[in-house]
């Protein structure tokens, strides 16, 4: 059992995944600092308010805090934009495509469709 565990831990996939997680959390700190210290002050300069998480309305005795949700969306969009721009810069630097749209689903060719129609006509005869 110890040998299997040791082999599992030393597996390239586990080490690669752990490295990716560690790098991801370190990159998260960079992005959070960028959003909090650069993007949000720009938004404050433009709108006069950076944090909308305090926005809420009251129904009866219950306060509905919709501002936190809006703030999370704003943060997500800023982070996604920065990540996209970072990946595009890496693509340019490495001359390699990192962001590619999903390929269009391949349907049957015209020949395949005609063969299916012919087969269907033969079975209906």
GROMACS .gro file of N, CA and C in nm, residues 49-94:
model
  138
   49UNK      N    1  -1.765   5.593  -0.716
   49UNK     CA    2  -1.789   5.487  -0.619
   49UNK      C    3  -1.724   5.359  -0.670
   50UNK      N    4  -1.643   5.296  -0.585
   50UNK     CA    5  -1.574   5.174  -0.626
   50UNK      C    6  -1.643   5.050  -0.575
   51UNK      N    7  -1.700   5.060  -0.458
   51UNK     CA    8  -1.755   4.941  -0.393
   51UNK      C    9  -1.907   4.952  -0.392
   52UNK      N   10  -1.971   4.864  -0.464
   52UNK     CA   11  -2.117   4.863  -0.467
   52UNK      C   12  -2.173   4.753  -0.378
   53UNK      N   13  -2.085   4.687  -0.301
   53UNK     CA   14  -2.130   4.574  -0.220
   53UNK      C   15  -2.226   4.616  -0.108
   54UNK      N   16  -2.229   4.743  -0.074
   54UNK     CA   17  -2.320   4.790   0.031
   54UNK      C   18  -2.461   4.818  -0.019
   55UNK      N   19  -2.484   4.810  -0.148
   55UNK     CA   20  -2.618   4.837  -0.201
   55UNK      C   21  -2.715   4.728  -0.157
   56UNK      N   22  -2.831   4.772  -0.110
   56UNK     CA   23  -2.930   4.676  -0.061
   56UNK      C   24  -3.066   4.745  -0.059
   57UNK      N   25  -3.169   4.663  -0.051
   57UNK     CA   26  -3.303   4.716  -0.029
   57UNK      C   27  -3.371   4.628   0.076
   58UNK      N   28  -3.473   4.683   0.137
   58UNK     CA   29  -3.538   4.614   0.249
   58UNK      C   30  -3.681   4.578   0.211
   59UNK      N   31  -3.715   4.454   0.239
   59UNK     CA   32  -3.852   4.407   0.224
   59UNK      C   33  -3.896   4.359   0.362
   60UNK      N   34  -3.987   4.431   0.421
   60UNK     CA   35  -4.029   4.397   0.558
   60UNK      C   36  -3.912   4.414   0.653
   61UNK      N   37  -3.876   4.306   0.722
   61UNK     CA   38  -3.762   4.309   0.814
   61UNK      C   39  -3.636   4.250   0.753
   62UNK      N   40  -3.643   4.214   0.625
   62UNK     CA   41  -3.530   4.148   0.560
   62UNK      C   42  -3.459   4.244   0.466
   63UNK      N   43  -3.328   4.247   0.478
   63UNK     CA   44  -3.249   4.331   0.389
   63UNK      C   45  -3.190   4.242   0.279
   64UNK      N   46  -3.214   4.280   0.155
   64UNK     CA   47  -3.164   4.207   0.038
   64UNK      C   48  -3.040   4.281  -0.012
   65UNK      N   49  -2.923   4.220   0.006
   65UNK     CA   50  -2.797   4.282  -0.032
   65UNK      C   51  -2.755   4.242  -0.172
   66UNK      N   52  -2.808   4.309  -0.272
   66UNK     CA   53  -2.775   4.277  -0.410
   66UNK      C   54  -2.641   4.336  -0.454
   67UNK      N   55  -2.588   4.429  -0.378
   67UNK     CA   56  -2.462   4.495  -0.413
   67UNK      C   57  -2.344   4.400  -0.414
   68UNK      N   58  -2.341   4.305  -0.319
   68UNK     CA   59  -2.231   4.208  -0.314
   68UNK      C   60  -2.227   4.124  -0.441
   69UNK      N   61  -2.345   4.091  -0.492
   69UNK     CA   62  -2.353   4.013  -0.616
   69UNK      C   63  -2.301   4.096  -0.734
   70UNK      N   64  -2.342   4.222  -0.741
   70UNK     CA   65  -2.295   4.310  -0.849
   70UNK      C   66  -2.144   4.330  -0.839
   71UNK      N   67  -2.093   4.347  -0.716
   71UNK     CA   68  -1.949   4.364  -0.697
   71UNK      C   69  -1.873   4.239  -0.743
   72UNK      N   70  -1.927   4.121  -0.713
   72UNK     CA   71  -1.862   3.997  -0.757
   72UNK      C   72  -1.859   3.988  -0.909
   73UNK      N   73  -1.965   4.031  -0.975
   73UNK     CA   74  -1.968   4.030  -1.122
   73UNK      C   75  -1.865   4.127  -1.177
   74UNK      N   76  -1.857   4.247  -1.119
   74UNK     CA   77  -1.758   4.346  -1.164
   74UNK      C   78  -1.617   4.290  -1.148
   75UNK      N   79  -1.588   4.232  -1.031
   75UNK     CA   80  -1.455   4.175  -1.007
   75UNK      C   81  -1.425   4.063  -1.106
   76UNK      N   82  -1.524   3.977  -1.131
   76UNK     CA   83  -1.505   3.867  -1.226
   76UNK      C   84  -1.474   3.921  -1.365
   77UNK      N   85  -1.549   4.020  -1.410
   77UNK     CA   86  -1.526   4.074  -1.544
   77UNK      C   87  -1.390   4.140  -1.555
   78UNK      N   88  -1.348   4.212  -1.451
   78UNK     CA   89  -1.216   4.275  -1.454
   78UNK      C   90  -1.106   4.169  -1.457
   79UNK      N   91  -1.120   4.066  -1.375
   79UNK     CA   92  -1.019   3.959  -1.371
   79UNK      C   93  -1.017   3.884  -1.504
   80UNK      N   94  -1.134   3.853  -1.559
   80UNK     CA   95  -1.140   3.782  -1.687
   80UNK      C   96  -1.076   3.865  -1.798
   81UNK      N   97  -1.101   3.995  -1.797
   81UNK     CA   98  -1.043   4.083  -1.898
   81UNK      C   99  -0.891   4.085  -1.887
   82UNK      N  100  -0.839   4.099  -1.765
   82UNK     CA  101  -0.695   4.101  -1.746
   82UNK      C  102  -0.633   3.967  -1.785
   83UNK      N  103  -0.698   3.858  -1.750
   83UNK     CA  104  -0.646   3.726  -1.785
   83UNK      C  105  -0.644   3.708  -1.936
   84UNK      N  106  -0.749   3.752  -2.003
   84UNK     CA  107  -0.755   3.743  -2.149
   84UNK      C  108  -0.641   3.823  -2.212
   85UNK      N  109  -0.622   3.946  -2.166
   85UNK     CA  110  -0.515   4.029  -2.220
   85UNK      C  111  -0.378   3.969  -2.192
   86UNK      N  112  -0.361   3.908  -2.075
   86UNK     CA  113  -0.235   3.842  -2.042
   86UNK      C  114  -0.208   3.725  -2.135
   87UNK      N  115  -0.311   3.643  -2.159
   87UNK     CA  116  -0.294   3.528  -2.249
   87UNK      C  117  -0.267   3.573  -2.392
   88UNK      N  118  -0.333   3.680  -2.436
   88UNK     CA  119  -0.306   3.731  -2.570
   88UNK      C  120  -0.161   3.780  -2.582
   89UNK      N  121  -0.109   3.845  -2.477
   89UNK     CA  122   0.031   3.890  -2.478
   89UNK      C  123   0.126   3.770  -2.481
   90UNK      N  124   0.092   3.664  -2.406
   90UNK     CA  125   0.174   3.543  -2.408
   90UNK      C  126   0.172   3.477  -2.545
   91UNK      N  127   0.055   3.477  -2.610
   91UNK     CA  128   0.045   3.422  -2.745
   91UNK      C  129   0.140   3.495  -2.838
   92UNK      N  130   0.140   3.626  -2.829
   92UNK     CA  131   0.225   3.707  -2.916
   92UNK      C  132   0.372   3.681  -2.886
   93UNK      N  133   0.407   3.671  -2.757
   93UNK     CA  134   0.547   3.651  -2.718
   93UNK      C  135   0.597   3.513  -2.758
   94UNK      N  136   0.511   3.412  -2.750
   94UNK     CA  137   0.553   3.275  -2.778
   94UNK      C  138   0.523   3.232  -2.922
   0.00000   0.00000   0.00000
